[in-house]
JSON list of C-alpha atoms in Angstrom, two decimals:
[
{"chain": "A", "resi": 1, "resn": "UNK", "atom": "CA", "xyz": [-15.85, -11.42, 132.10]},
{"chain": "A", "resi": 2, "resn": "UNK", "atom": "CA", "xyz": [-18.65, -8.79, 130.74]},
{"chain": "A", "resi": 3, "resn": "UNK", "atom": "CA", "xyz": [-17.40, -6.19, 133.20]},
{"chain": "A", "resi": 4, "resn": "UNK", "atom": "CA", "xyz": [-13.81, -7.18, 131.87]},
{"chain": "A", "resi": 5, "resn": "UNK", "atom": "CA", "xyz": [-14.55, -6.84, 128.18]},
{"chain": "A", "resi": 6, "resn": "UNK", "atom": "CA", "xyz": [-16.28, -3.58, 128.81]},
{"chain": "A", "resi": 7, "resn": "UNK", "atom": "CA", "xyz": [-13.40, -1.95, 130.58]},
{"chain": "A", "resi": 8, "resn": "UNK", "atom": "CA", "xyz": [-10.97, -3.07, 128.13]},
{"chain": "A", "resi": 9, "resn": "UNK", "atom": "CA", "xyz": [-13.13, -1.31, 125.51]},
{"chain": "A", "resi": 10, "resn": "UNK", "atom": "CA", "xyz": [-13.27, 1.84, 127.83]},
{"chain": "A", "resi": 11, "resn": "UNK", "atom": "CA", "xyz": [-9.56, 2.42, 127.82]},
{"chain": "A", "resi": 12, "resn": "UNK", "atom": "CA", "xyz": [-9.20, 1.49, 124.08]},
{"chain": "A", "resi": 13, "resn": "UNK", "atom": "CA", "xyz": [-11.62, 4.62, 123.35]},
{"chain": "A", "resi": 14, "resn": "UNK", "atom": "CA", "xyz": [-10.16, 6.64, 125.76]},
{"chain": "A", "resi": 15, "resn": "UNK", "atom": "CA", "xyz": [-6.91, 6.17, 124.07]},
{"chain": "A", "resi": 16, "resn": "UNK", "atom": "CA", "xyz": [-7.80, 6.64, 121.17]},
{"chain": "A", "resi": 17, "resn": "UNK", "atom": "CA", "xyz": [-9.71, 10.10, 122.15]},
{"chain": "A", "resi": 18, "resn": "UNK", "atom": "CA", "xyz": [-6.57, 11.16, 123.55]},
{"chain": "A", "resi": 19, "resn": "UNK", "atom": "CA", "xyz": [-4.53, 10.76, 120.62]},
{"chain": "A", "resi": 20, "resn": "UNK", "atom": "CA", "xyz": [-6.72, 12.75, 118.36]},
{"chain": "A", "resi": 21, "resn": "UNK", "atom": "CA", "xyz": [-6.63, 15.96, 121.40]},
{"chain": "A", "resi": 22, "resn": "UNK", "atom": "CA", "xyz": [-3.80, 18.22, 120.21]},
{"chain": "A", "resi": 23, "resn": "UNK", "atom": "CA", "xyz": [-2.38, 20.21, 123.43]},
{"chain": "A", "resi": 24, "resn": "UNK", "atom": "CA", "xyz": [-1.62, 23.53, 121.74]},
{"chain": "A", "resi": 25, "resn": "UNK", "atom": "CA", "xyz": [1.22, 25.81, 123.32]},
{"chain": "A", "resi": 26, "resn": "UNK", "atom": "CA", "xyz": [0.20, 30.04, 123.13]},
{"chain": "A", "resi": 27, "resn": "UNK", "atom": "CA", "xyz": [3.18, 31.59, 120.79]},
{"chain": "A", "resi": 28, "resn": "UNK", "atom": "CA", "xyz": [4.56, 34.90, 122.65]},
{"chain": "A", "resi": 29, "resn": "UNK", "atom": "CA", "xyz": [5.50, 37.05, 119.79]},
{"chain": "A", "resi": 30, "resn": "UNK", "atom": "CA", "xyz": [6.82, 39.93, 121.95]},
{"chain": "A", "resi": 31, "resn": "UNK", "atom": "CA", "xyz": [11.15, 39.51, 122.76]},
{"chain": "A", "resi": 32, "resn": "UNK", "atom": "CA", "xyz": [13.56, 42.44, 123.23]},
{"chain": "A", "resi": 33, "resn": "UNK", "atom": "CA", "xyz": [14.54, 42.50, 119.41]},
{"chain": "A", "resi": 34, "resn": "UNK", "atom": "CA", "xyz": [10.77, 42.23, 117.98]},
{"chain": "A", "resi": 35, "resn": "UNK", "atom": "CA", "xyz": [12.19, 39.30, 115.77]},
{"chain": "A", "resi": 36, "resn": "UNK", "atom": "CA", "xyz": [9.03, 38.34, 115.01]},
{"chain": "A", "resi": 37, "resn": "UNK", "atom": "CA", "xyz": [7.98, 41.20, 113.23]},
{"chain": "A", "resi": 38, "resn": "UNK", "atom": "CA", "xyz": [9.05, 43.98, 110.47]},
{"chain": "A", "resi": 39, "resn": "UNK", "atom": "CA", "xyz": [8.48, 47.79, 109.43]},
{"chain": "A", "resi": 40, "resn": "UNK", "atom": "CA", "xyz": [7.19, 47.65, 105.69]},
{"chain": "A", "resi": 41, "resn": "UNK", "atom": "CA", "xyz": [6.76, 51.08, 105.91]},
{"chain": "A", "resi": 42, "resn": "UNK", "atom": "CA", "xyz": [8.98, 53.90, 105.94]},
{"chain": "A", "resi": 43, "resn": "UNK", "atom": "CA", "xyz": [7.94, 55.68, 108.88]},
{"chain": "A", "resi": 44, "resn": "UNK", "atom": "CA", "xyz": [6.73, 54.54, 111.88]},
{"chain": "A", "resi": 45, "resn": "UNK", "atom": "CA", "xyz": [8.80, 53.25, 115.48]},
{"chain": "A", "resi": 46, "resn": "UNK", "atom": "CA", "xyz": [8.26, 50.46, 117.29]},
{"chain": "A", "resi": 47, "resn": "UNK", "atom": "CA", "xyz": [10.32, 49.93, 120.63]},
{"chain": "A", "resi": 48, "resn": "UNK", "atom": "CA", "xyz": [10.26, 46.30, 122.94]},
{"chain": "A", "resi": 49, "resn": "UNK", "atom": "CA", "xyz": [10.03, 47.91, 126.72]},
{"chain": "A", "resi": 50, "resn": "UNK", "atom": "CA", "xyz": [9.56, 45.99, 130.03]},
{"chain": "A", "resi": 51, "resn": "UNK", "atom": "CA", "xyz": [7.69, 43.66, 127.87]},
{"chain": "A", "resi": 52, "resn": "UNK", "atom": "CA", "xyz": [5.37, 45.97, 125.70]},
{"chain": "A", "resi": 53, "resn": "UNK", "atom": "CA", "xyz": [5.27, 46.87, 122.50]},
{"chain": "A", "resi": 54, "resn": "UNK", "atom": "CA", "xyz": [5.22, 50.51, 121.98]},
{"chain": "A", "resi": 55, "resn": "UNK", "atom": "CA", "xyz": [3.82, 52.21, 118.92]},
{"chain": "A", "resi": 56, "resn": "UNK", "atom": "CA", "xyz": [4.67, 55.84, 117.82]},
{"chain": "A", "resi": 57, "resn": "UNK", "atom": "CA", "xyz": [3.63, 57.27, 114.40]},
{"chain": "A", "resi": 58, "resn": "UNK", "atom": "CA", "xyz": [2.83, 60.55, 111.78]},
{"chain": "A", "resi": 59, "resn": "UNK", "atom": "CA", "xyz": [0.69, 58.80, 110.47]},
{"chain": "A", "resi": 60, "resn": "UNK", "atom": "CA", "xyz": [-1.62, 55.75, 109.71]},
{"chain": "A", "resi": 61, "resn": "UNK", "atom": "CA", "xyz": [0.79, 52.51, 110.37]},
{"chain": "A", "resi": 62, "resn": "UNK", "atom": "CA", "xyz": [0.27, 48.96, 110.84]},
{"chain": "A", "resi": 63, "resn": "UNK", "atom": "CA", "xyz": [3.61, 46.88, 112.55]},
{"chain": "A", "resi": 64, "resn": "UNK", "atom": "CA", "xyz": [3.26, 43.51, 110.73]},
{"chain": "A", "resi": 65, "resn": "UNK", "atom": "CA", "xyz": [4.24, 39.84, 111.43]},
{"chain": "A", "resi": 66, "resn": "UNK", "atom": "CA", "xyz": [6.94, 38.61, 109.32]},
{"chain": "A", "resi": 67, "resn": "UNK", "atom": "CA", "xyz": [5.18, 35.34, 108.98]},
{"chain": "A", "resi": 68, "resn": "UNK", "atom": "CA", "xyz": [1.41, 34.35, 108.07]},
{"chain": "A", "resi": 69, "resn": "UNK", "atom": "CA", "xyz": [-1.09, 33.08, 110.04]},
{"chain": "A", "resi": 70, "resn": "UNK", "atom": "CA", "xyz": [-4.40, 30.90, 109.12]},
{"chain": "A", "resi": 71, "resn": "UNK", "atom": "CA", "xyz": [-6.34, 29.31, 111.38]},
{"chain": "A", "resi": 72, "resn": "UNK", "atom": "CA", "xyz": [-5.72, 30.64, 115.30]},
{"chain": "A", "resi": 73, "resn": "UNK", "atom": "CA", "xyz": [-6.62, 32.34, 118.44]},
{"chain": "A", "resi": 74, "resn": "UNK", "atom": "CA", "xyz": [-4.65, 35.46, 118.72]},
{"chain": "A", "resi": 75, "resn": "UNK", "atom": "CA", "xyz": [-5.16, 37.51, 122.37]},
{"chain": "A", "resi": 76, "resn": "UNK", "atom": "CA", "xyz": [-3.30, 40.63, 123.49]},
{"chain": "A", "resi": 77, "resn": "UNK", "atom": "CA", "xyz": [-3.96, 43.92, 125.82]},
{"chain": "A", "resi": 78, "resn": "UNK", "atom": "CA", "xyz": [-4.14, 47.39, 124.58]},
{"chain": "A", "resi": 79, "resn": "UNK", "atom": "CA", "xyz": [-3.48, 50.71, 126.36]},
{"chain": "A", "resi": 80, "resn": "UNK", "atom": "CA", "xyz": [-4.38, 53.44, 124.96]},
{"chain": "A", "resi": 81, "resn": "UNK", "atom": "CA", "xyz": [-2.70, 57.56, 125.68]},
{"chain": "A", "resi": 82, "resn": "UNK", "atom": "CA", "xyz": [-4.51, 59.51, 127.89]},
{"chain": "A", "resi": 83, "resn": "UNK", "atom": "CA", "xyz": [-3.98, 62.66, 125.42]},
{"chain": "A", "resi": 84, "resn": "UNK", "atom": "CA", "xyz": [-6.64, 65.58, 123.63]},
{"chain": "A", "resi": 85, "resn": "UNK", "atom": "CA", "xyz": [-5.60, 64.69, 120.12]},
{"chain": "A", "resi": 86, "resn": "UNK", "atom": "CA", "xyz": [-7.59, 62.20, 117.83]},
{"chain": "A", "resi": 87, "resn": "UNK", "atom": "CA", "xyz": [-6.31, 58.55, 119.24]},
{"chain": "A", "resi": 88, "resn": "UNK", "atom": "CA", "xyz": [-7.06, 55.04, 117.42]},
{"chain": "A", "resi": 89, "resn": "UNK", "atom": "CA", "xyz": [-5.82, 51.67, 117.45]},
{"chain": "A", "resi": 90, "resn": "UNK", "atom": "CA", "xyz": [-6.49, 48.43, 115.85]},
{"chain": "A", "resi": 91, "resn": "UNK", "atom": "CA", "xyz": [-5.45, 45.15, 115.18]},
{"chain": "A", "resi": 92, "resn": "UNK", "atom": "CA", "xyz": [-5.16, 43.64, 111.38]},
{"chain": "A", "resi": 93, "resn": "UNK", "atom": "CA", "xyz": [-5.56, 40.01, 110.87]},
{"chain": "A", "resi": 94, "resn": "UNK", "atom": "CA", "xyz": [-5.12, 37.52, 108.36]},
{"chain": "A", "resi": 95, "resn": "UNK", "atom": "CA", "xyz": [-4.26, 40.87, 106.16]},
{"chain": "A", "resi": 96, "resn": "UNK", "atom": "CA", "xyz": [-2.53, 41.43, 103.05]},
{"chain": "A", "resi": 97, "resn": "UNK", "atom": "CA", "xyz": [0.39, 43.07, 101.78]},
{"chain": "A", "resi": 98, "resn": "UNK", "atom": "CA", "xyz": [0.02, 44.92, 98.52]},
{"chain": "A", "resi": 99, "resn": "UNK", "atom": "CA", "xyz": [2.29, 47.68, 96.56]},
{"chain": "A", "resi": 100, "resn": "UNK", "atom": "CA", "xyz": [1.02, 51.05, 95.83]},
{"chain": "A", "resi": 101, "resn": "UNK", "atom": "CA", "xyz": [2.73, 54.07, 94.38]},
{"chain": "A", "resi": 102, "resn": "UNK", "atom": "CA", "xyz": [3.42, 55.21, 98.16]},
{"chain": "A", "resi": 103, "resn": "UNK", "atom": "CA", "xyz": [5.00, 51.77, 98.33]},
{"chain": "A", "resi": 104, "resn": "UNK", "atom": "CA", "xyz": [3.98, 48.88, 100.86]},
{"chain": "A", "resi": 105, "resn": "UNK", "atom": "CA", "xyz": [1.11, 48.96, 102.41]},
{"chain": "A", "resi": 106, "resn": "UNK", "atom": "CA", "xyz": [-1.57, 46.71, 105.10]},
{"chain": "A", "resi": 107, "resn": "UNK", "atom": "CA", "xyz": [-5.20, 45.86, 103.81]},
{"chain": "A", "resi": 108, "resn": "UNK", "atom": "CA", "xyz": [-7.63, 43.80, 105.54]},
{"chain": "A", "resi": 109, "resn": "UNK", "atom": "CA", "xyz": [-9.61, 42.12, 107.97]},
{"chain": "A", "resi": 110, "resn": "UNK", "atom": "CA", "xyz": [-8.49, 44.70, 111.44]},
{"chain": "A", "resi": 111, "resn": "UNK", "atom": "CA", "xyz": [-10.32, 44.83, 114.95]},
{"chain": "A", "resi": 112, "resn": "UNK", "atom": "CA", "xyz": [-11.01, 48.62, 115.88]},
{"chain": "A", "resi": 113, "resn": "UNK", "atom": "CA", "xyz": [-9.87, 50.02, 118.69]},
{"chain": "A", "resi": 114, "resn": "UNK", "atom": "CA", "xyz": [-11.96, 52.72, 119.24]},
{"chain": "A", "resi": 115, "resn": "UNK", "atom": "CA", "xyz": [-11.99, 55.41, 122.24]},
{"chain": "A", "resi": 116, "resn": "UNK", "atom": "CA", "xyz": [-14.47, 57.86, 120.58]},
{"chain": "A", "resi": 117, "resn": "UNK", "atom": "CA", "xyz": [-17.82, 58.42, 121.72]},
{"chain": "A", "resi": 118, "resn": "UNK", "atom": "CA", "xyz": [-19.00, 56.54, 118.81]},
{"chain": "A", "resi": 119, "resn": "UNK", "atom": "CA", "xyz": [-17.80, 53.05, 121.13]},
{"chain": "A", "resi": 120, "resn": "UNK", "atom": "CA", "xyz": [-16.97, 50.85, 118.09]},
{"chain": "A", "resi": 121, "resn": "UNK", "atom": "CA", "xyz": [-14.00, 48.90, 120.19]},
{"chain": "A", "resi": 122, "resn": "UNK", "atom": "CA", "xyz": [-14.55, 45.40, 118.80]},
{"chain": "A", "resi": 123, "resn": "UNK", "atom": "CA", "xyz": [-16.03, 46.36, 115.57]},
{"chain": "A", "resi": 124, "resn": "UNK", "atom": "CA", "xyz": [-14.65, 44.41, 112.39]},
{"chain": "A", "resi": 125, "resn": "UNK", "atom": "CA", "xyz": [-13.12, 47.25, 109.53]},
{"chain": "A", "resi": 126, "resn": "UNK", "atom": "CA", "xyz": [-11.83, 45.73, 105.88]},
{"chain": "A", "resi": 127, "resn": "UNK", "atom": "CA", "xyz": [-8.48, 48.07, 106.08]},
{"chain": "A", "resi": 128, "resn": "UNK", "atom": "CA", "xyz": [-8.19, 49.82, 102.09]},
{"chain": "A", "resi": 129, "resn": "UNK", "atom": "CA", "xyz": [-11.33, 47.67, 101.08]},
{"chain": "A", "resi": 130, "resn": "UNK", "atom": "CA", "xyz": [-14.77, 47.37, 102.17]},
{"chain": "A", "resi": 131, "resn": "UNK", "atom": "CA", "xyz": [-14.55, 49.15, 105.17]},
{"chain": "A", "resi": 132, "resn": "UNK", "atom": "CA", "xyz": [-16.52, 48.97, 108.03]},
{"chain": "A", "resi": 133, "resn": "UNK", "atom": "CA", "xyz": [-18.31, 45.36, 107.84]},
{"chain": "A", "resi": 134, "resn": "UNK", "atom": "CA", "xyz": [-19.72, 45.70, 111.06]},
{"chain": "A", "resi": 135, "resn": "UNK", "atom": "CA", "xyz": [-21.21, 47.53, 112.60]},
{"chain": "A", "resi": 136, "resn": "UNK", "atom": "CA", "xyz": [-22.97, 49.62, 109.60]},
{"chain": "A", "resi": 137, "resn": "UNK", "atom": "CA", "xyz": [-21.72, 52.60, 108.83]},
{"chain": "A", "resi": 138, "resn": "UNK", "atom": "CA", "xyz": [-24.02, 55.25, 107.20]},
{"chain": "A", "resi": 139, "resn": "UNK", "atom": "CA", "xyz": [-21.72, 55.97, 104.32]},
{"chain": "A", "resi": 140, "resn": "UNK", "atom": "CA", "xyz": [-17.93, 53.58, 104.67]},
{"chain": "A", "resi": 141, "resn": "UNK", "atom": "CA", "xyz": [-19.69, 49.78, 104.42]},
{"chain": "A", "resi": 142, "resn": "UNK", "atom": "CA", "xyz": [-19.19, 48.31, 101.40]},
{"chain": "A", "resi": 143, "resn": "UNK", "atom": "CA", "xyz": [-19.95, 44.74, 102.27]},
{"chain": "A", "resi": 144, "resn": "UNK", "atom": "CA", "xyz": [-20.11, 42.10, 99.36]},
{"chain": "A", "resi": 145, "resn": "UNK", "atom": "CA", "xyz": [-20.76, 38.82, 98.14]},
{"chain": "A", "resi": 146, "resn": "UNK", "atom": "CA", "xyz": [-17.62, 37.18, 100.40]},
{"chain": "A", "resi": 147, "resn": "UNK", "atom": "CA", "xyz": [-19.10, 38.53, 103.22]},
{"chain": "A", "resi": 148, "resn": "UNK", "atom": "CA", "xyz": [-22.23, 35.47, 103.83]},
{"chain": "A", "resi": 149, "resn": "UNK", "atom": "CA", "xyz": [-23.01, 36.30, 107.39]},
{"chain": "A", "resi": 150, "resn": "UNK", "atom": "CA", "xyz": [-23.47, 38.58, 110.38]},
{"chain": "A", "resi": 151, "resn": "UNK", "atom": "CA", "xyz": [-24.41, 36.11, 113.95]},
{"chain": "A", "resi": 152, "resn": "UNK", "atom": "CA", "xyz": [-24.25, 40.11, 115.83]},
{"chain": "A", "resi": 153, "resn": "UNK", "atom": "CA", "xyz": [-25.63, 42.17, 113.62]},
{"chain": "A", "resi": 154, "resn": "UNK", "atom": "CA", "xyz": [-27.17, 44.84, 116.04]},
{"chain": "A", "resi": 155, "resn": "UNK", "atom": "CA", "xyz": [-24.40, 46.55, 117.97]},
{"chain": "A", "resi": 156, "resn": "UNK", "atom": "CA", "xyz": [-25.29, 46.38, 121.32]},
{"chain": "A", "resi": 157, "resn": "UNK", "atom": "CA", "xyz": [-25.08, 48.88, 124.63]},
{"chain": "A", "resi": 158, "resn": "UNK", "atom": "CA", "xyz": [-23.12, 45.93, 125.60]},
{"chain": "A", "resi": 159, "resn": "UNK", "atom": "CA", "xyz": [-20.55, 45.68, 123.14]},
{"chain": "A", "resi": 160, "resn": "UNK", "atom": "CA", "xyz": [-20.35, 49.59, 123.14]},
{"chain": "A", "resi": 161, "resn": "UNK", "atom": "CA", "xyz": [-18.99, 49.47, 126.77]},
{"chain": "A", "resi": 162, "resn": "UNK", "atom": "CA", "xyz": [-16.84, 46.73, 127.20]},
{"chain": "A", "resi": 163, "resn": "UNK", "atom": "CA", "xyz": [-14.03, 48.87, 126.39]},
{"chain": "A", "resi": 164, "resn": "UNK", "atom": "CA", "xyz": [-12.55, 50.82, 129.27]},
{"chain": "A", "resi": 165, "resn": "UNK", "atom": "CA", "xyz": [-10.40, 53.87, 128.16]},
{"chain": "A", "resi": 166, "resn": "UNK", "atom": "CA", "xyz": [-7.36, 54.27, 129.88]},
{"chain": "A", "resi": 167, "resn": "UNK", "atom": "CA", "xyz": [-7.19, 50.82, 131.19]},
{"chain": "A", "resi": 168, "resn": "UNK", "atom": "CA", "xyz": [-5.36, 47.57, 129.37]},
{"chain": "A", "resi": 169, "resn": "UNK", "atom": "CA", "xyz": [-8.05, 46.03, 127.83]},
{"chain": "A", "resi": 170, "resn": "UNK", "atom": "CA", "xyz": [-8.23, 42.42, 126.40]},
{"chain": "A", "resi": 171, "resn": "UNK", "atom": "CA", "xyz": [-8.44, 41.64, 122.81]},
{"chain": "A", "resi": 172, "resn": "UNK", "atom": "CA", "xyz": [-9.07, 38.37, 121.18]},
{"chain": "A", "resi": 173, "resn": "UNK", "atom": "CA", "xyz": [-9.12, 37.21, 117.61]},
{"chain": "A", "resi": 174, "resn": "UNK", "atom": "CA", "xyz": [-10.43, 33.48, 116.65]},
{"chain": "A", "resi": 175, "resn": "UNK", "atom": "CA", "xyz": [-10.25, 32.67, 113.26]},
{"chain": "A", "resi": 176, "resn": "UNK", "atom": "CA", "xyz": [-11.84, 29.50, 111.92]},
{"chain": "A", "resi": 177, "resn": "UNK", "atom": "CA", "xyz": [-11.75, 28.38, 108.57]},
{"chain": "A", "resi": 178, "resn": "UNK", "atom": "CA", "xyz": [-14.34, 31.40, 107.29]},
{"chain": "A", "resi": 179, "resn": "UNK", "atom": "CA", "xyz": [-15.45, 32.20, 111.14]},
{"chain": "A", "resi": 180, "resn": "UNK", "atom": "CA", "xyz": [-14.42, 35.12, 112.49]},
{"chain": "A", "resi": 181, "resn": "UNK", "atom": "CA", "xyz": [-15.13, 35.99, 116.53]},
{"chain": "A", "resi": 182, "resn": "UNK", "atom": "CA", "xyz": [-13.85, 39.17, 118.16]},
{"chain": "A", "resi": 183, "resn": "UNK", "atom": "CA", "xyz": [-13.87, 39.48, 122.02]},
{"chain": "A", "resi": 184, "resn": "UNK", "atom": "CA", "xyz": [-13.46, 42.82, 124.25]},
{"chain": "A", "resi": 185, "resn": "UNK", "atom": "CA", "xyz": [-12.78, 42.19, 127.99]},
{"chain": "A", "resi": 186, "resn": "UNK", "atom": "CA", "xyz": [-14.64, 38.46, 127.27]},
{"chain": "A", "resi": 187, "resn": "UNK", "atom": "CA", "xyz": [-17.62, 40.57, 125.56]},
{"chain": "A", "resi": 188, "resn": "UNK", "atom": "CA", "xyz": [-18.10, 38.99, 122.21]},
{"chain": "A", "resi": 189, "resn": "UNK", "atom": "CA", "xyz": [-18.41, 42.06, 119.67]},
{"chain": "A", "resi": 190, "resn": "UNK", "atom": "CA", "xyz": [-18.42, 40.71, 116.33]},
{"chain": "A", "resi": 191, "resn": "UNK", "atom": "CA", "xyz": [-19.20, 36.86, 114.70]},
{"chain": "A", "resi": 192, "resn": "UNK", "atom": "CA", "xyz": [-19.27, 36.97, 110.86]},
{"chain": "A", "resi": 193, "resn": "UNK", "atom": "CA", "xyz": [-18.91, 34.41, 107.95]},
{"chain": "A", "resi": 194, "resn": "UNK", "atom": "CA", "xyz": [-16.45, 35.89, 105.46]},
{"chain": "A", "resi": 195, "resn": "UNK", "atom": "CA", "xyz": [-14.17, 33.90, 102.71]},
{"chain": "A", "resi": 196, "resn": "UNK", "atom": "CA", "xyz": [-12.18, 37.03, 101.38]},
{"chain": "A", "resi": 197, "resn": "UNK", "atom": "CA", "xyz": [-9.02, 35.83, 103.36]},
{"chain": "A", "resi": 198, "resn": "UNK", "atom": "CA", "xyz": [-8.04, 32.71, 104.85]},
{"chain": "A", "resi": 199, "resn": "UNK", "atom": "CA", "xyz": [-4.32, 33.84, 105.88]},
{"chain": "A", "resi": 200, "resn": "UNK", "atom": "CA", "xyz": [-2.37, 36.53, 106.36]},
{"chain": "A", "resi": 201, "resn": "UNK", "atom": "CA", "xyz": [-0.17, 38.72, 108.81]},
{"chain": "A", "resi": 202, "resn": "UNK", "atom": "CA", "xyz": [-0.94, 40.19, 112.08]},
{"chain": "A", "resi": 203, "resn": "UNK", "atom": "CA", "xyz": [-0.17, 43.81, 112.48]},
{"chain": "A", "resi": 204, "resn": "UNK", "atom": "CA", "xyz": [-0.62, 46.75, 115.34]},
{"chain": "A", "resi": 205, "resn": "UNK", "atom": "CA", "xyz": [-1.76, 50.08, 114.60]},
{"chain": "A", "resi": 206, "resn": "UNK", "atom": "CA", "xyz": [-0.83, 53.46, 115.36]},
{"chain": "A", "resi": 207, "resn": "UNK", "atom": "CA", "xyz": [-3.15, 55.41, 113.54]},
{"chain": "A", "resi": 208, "resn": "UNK", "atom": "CA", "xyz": [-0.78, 58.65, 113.86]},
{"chain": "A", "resi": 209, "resn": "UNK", "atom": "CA", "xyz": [0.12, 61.70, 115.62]},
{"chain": "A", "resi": 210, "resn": "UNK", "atom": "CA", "xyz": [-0.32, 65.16, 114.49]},
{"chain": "A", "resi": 211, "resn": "UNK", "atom": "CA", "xyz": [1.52, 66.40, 117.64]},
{"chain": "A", "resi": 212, "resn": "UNK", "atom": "CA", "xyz": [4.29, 63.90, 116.39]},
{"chain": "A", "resi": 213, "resn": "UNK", "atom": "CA", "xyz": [4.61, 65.48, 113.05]},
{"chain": "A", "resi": 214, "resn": "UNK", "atom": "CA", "xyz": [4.39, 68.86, 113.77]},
{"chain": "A", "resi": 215, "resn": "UNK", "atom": "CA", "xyz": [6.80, 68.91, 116.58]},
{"chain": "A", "resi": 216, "resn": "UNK", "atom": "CA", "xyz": [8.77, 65.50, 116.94]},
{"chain": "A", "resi": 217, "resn": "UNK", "atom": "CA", "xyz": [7.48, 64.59, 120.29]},
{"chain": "A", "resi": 218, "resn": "UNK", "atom": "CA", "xyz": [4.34, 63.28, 121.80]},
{"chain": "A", "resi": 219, "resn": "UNK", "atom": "CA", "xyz": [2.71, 60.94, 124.66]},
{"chain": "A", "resi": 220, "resn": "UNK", "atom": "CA", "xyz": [0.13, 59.40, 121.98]},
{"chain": "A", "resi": 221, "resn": "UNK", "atom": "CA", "xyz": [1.85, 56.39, 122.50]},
{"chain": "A", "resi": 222, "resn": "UNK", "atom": "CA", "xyz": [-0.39, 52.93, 121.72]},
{"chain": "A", "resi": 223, "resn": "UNK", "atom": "CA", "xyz": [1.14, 49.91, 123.94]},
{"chain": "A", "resi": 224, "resn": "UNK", "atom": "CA", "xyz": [0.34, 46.63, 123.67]},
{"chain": "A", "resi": 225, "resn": "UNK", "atom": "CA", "xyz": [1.43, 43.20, 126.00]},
{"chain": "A", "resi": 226, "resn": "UNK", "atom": "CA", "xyz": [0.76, 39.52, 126.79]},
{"chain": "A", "resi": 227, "resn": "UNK", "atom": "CA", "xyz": [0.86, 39.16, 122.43]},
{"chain": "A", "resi": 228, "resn": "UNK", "atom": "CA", "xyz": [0.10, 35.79, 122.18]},
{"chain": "A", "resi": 229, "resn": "UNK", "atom": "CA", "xyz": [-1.19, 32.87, 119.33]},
{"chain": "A", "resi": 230, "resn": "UNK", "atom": "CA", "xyz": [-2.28, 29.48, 119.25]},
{"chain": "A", "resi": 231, "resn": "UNK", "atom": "CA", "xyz": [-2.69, 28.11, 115.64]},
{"chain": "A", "resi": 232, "resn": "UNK", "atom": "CA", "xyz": [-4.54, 25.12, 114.95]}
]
């Protein structure tokens, strides 16, 4: 009877644990019409092919979400152009949309994509704000009272080469509540505390071709796949 009573009480907490286990389903925000995003700028092209996104611009540009995101676990690869002009990439999160006199523009939390000798591919940059939050840049961090807490605060040999240029590499964004965790290729390259945003959009960023604007054609084209979210 002992043994009875005590397996009775074994599946009552075991059913009980498995109603409070949410199965969440990844989001793929890529589809041949890019529905789930929009161009708040007014230059800029993004194109849907064989199941990338592919990023061409003049200038600095962000392709943003149409809708907001809070709490998730974004993940997504990144090729970058195999080309002699300056290259750059990024990913903005939880960010804001604000009007200037130039009109709409991105600002916030964005993961750096970073082919440059300098190796900063995972390294968390306040777009239009505070800059680079870390790692710590000589001159462009402006870090302040929202920002409570740096769990990587030395930037590692590591970090610095778990991007591989010329390859797709894997990004992924975890956003907790005021936790923020950045992973390169399963490297984790930055874990902060920071309360200035708890939602926003997603965006992808070109950071611009001078080839492009000089002469209307280039290969510094950024592509992304495998765009996917989870939101808790």
């Amino acid at each position: 009877m002992k043994n009875l009573t005590r397996y009775f009480y074994i599946l009552i907490s075991l059913s009980l644990l498995a109603g409070c286990v949410t199965t969440a389903t990844p989001k793929n925000l890529l589809d041949p019409t890019l529905s789930e995003f929009h161009n708040i700028y007014d230059y800029g092209d993004a194109q849907y092919v064989d199941g990338e996104l592919v990023l061409q611009a003049t200038k600095n540009w962000f392709f943003m979400t149409q809708k907001t995101y809070a709490d998730f676990i974004l993940t997504a690869e990144v090729l970058l152009p195999d080309v002699t002009e300056y290259s750059n990439s990024g990913i903005m999160f939880r960010s804001q949309i604000r009007n200037s006199e130039k009109g709409p523009m991105a600002i916030g939390y964005q993961v750096d994509i970073d082919p440059s000798d300098r190796k900063w591919t995972g390294g968390l940059f306040d777009q239009s704000r505070r800059l680079w939050l870390h790692p710590i840049h000589s001159t462009r961090s402006h870090p302040d009272e929202h920002f409570l807490l740096n769990y990587t605060p030395t930037w590692t040999t590591t970090m610095a080469n778990a991007y591989k240029h010329l390859e797709w590499n894997h990004i992924r964004i975890e956003c907790r509540g005021n936790e923020i965790k950045i992973y390169v290729n399963d490297v984790l390259t930055t874990h902060v505390l920071d309360n200035t945003d708890a939602e926003g959009y997603i965006g992808f960023q070109h950071h611009g071709s001078k080839t492009l604007r000089e002469t209307g054609q280039s290969n510094n084209v950024v592509r992304f796949r495998n765009i996917n979210v989870i939101e808790f």
